[in-house]
Amino acid sequence: MRHFLTINDFSKDEILAMLKLAIDIKHKHERGEQTPYLAGKTLAMIFEKSSTRTRVSFQVGIYQLGGFGIFLSNSDLQLGRGEIIRDSSAVISSMVDMIMIRTHMHERLLEFAKYSSVPVINGLSDAFHPMQLLADYLTMIENGIYVDNKILNTPQKCVSQPIVAYIGDGNNMANSWLMLASKLGFELRLACPKAYSPKKEILDIAYKNAESSGAKITLCEDIFEVAKGANVITTDTWVSMGQEAEKEQRMKDFKDYKVDSKVMSLAEKGAIFLHCLPAYRGLEVSEDVIDGAQSRIIQEAHNRLHAQKGVMVWLDSQNSKKATLQI
């Protein structure tokens, strides 16, 4: 059974195949063509952690693919009343074709997938946010910033050796950037306060992947150094859901990690700004940057819809043991 729990679970070619599907499906959608590749299929959407973009993009996405989405919050599930994960997973997966989970603890996601008889997709966990990263890379592709390759077969000129600068918390977004960069082979620079660097075990995985992919990964505390010559500058909120008790301390620790016009001015000409949202203007990013000409946050958020459709169709194809998928 192939699940989608972290980008590290897939080869470079598999990641690009998902993105190629996403691009093809998006183009068909823009031309007004129907894409019923999951006709009659049902997606269970389990939200232990609430969301705007994840809820809308998955529910609309499965609908546009010809399927049906079921929204399940803690108040809808016996999980919220103490039922063990093993039982919930076995029962729910016996009734649906695919499951998306957005949860606080990555361990819960892993356990759910262990006992599921259908593909499980990570909609977000405290360790990784892989769906967001595929949407981010799709946005980079559409802006001509990606590693050149034959699989995508995109016609436009591109920055074939892109540099991405991530500034801020070494959280699930930083972890996911590490997995994507180390798999696809582009340069990733992370500027995080020392106490908030990604965990050593995550960095070790990325460094090992980079040995074969040719990726270059650097970690420092200087936001201006990582921004120099970057093609993409990205950040995340300083205080994520569930970290409210740490807010006062985090505000102090991250006060010098705002992405503003001075930071963006150091980037390469044509650089873009990304943020997974929700964003807090005036904190991790200034208003003139997030609302400026270089910002691609709405395009990025919209691409969650199409990136996730690509993943769902790919997973269905793999788990149905179809030889090829013609689109």
Short mmCIF file of C-alpha atoms in Angstrom, two decimals, residues 42-178:
data_model
loop_
_atom_site.label_atom_id
_atom_site.label_comp_id
_atom_site.label_asym_id
_atom_site.label_seq_id
_atom_site.Cartn_x
_atom_site.Cartn_y
_atom_site.Cartn_z
CA THR A 42 -14.78 8.50 -1.69
CA LEU A 43 -12.24 10.50 0.30
CA ALA A 44 -12.52 10.64 4.10
CA MET A 45 -11.07 13.93 5.39
CA ILE A 46 -10.12 13.67 9.07
CA PHE A 47 -9.41 17.01 10.74
CA GLU A 48 -7.95 16.74 14.22
CA LYS A 49 -6.48 20.17 13.47
CA SER A 50 -8.67 22.72 11.70
CA SER A 51 -7.78 24.39 8.39
CA THR A 52 -9.12 26.66 5.67
CA ARG A 53 -7.04 25.75 2.62
CA THR A 54 -6.74 22.02 3.36
CA ARG A 55 -10.51 21.62 3.86
CA VAL A 56 -11.54 23.55 0.75
CA SER A 57 -8.82 22.21 -1.58
CA PHE A 58 -9.36 18.54 -0.76
CA GLN A 59 -13.16 18.72 -0.81
CA VAL A 60 -13.25 20.64 -4.09
CA GLY A 61 -10.45 18.51 -5.52
CA ILE A 62 -12.12 15.14 -4.98
CA TYR A 63 -15.37 16.60 -6.37
CA GLN A 64 -13.65 17.85 -9.53
CA LEU A 65 -12.14 14.38 -9.97
CA GLY A 66 -15.63 12.85 -9.91
CA GLY A 67 -15.52 11.62 -6.32
CA PHE A 68 -17.02 12.58 -2.99
CA GLY A 69 -15.42 13.96 0.18
CA ILE A 70 -16.56 13.34 3.76
CA PHE A 71 -15.49 15.90 6.37
CA LEU A 72 -14.79 14.37 9.78
CA SER A 73 -13.79 16.45 12.81
CA ASN A 74 -13.03 15.14 16.30
CA SER A 75 -16.66 15.71 17.25
CA ASP A 76 -17.73 13.43 14.38
CA LEU A 77 -15.37 10.58 15.25
CA GLN A 78 -15.06 8.03 18.01
CA LEU A 79 -11.34 8.95 17.95
CA GLY A 80 -12.38 12.13 19.73
CA ARG A 81 -14.06 10.01 22.41
CA GLY A 82 -11.15 7.69 23.06
CA GLU A 83 -11.42 4.93 20.45
CA ILE A 84 -7.99 3.53 19.62
CA ILE A 85 -6.49 4.53 16.27
CA ARG A 86 -6.18 0.93 15.11
CA ASP A 87 -9.94 0.35 15.26
CA SER A 88 -10.88 3.68 13.69
CA SER A 89 -8.41 3.16 10.85
CA ALA A 90 -9.59 -0.35 10.08
CA VAL A 91 -13.26 0.63 10.09
CA ILE A 92 -13.02 3.90 8.14
CA SER A 93 -10.67 2.45 5.53
CA SER A 94 -13.08 -0.45 4.94
CA MET A 95 -15.72 2.05 3.75
CA VAL A 96 -13.78 4.62 1.71
CA ASP A 97 -11.19 4.66 -1.06
CA MET A 98 -8.72 7.17 0.38
CA ILE A 99 -8.13 9.03 3.64
CA MET A 100 -6.61 12.45 4.30
CA ILE A 101 -5.58 13.27 7.86
CA ARG A 102 -4.61 16.64 9.32
CA THR A 103 -3.32 16.05 12.82
CA HIS A 104 -1.09 17.43 15.54
CA MET A 105 1.16 14.41 16.05
CA HIS A 106 2.96 12.67 13.19
CA GLU A 107 2.96 9.45 15.22
CA ARG A 108 -0.83 9.32 15.05
CA LEU A 109 -0.66 9.62 11.27
CA LEU A 110 1.86 6.77 11.05
CA GLU A 111 -0.26 4.52 13.24
CA PHE A 112 -3.40 5.30 11.26
CA ALA A 113 -1.63 4.45 8.00
CA LYS A 114 -0.28 1.20 9.48
CA TYR A 115 -3.78 -0.18 9.96
CA SER A 116 -5.46 1.39 6.91
CA SER A 117 -6.40 -0.75 3.92
CA VAL A 118 -6.51 2.32 1.63
CA PRO A 119 -4.02 5.14 0.88
CA VAL A 120 -3.52 7.70 3.66
CA ILE A 121 -2.45 11.27 2.82
CA ASN A 122 -0.73 13.63 5.24
CA GLY A 123 -2.75 16.86 5.18
CA LEU A 124 -0.39 18.22 7.86
CA SER A 125 1.36 16.93 10.96
CA ASP A 126 3.73 18.49 13.45
CA ALA A 127 6.64 16.94 11.50
CA PHE A 128 5.75 17.50 7.84
CA HIS A 129 3.44 19.42 5.48
CA PRO A 130 4.15 17.65 2.17
CA MET A 131 1.02 18.72 0.27
CA GLN A 132 1.98 22.35 0.75
CA LEU A 133 5.45 21.71 -0.66
CA LEU A 134 4.10 20.15 -3.85
CA ALA A 135 1.90 23.23 -4.28
CA ASP A 136 4.92 25.44 -3.64
CA TYR A 137 7.01 23.64 -6.22
CA LEU A 138 4.14 23.75 -8.71
CA THR A 139 4.08 27.52 -8.17
CA MET A 140 7.83 27.66 -8.73
CA ILE A 141 7.42 25.71 -11.98
CA GLU A 142 4.77 28.14 -13.20
CA ASN A 143 7.18 30.99 -12.48
CA GLY A 144 10.07 29.35 -14.33
CA ILE A 145 11.99 28.40 -11.18
CA TYR A 146 12.65 24.66 -11.10
CA VAL A 147 15.20 21.96 -11.76
CA ASP A 148 15.18 21.27 -15.50
CA ASN A 149 14.17 17.72 -16.39
CA LYS A 150 12.46 15.68 -19.09
CA ILE A 151 9.55 14.39 -17.00
CA LEU A 152 7.83 17.76 -16.58
CA ASN A 153 8.40 18.63 -20.24
CA THR A 154 7.56 22.29 -19.62
CA PRO A 155 8.18 24.58 -22.59
CA GLN A 156 9.21 27.80 -20.86
CA LYS A 157 12.76 28.77 -19.98
CA CYS A 158 13.61 28.10 -16.40
CA VAL A 159 16.11 28.76 -13.64
CA SER A 160 17.53 25.26 -13.81
CA GLN A 161 19.53 25.55 -10.57
CA PRO A 162 17.14 27.41 -8.24
CA ILE A 163 18.05 28.69 -4.81
CA VAL A 164 15.35 28.70 -2.12
CA ALA A 165 15.84 30.68 1.10
CA TYR A 166 13.65 29.64 4.03
CA ILE A 167 13.61 32.12 6.92
CA GLY A 168 12.07 31.41 10.32
CA ASP A 169 11.04 28.44 12.42
CA GLY A 170 12.62 25.05 11.75
CA ASN A 171 9.19 23.46 11.84
CA ASN A 172 7.16 21.12 9.62
CA MET A 173 7.50 23.53 6.70
CA ALA A 174 11.30 23.69 7.05
CA ASN A 175 11.37 19.88 7.34
CA SER A 176 9.33 19.52 4.17
CA TRP A 177 11.53 21.97 2.26
CA LEU A 178 14.51 19.84 3.34
#
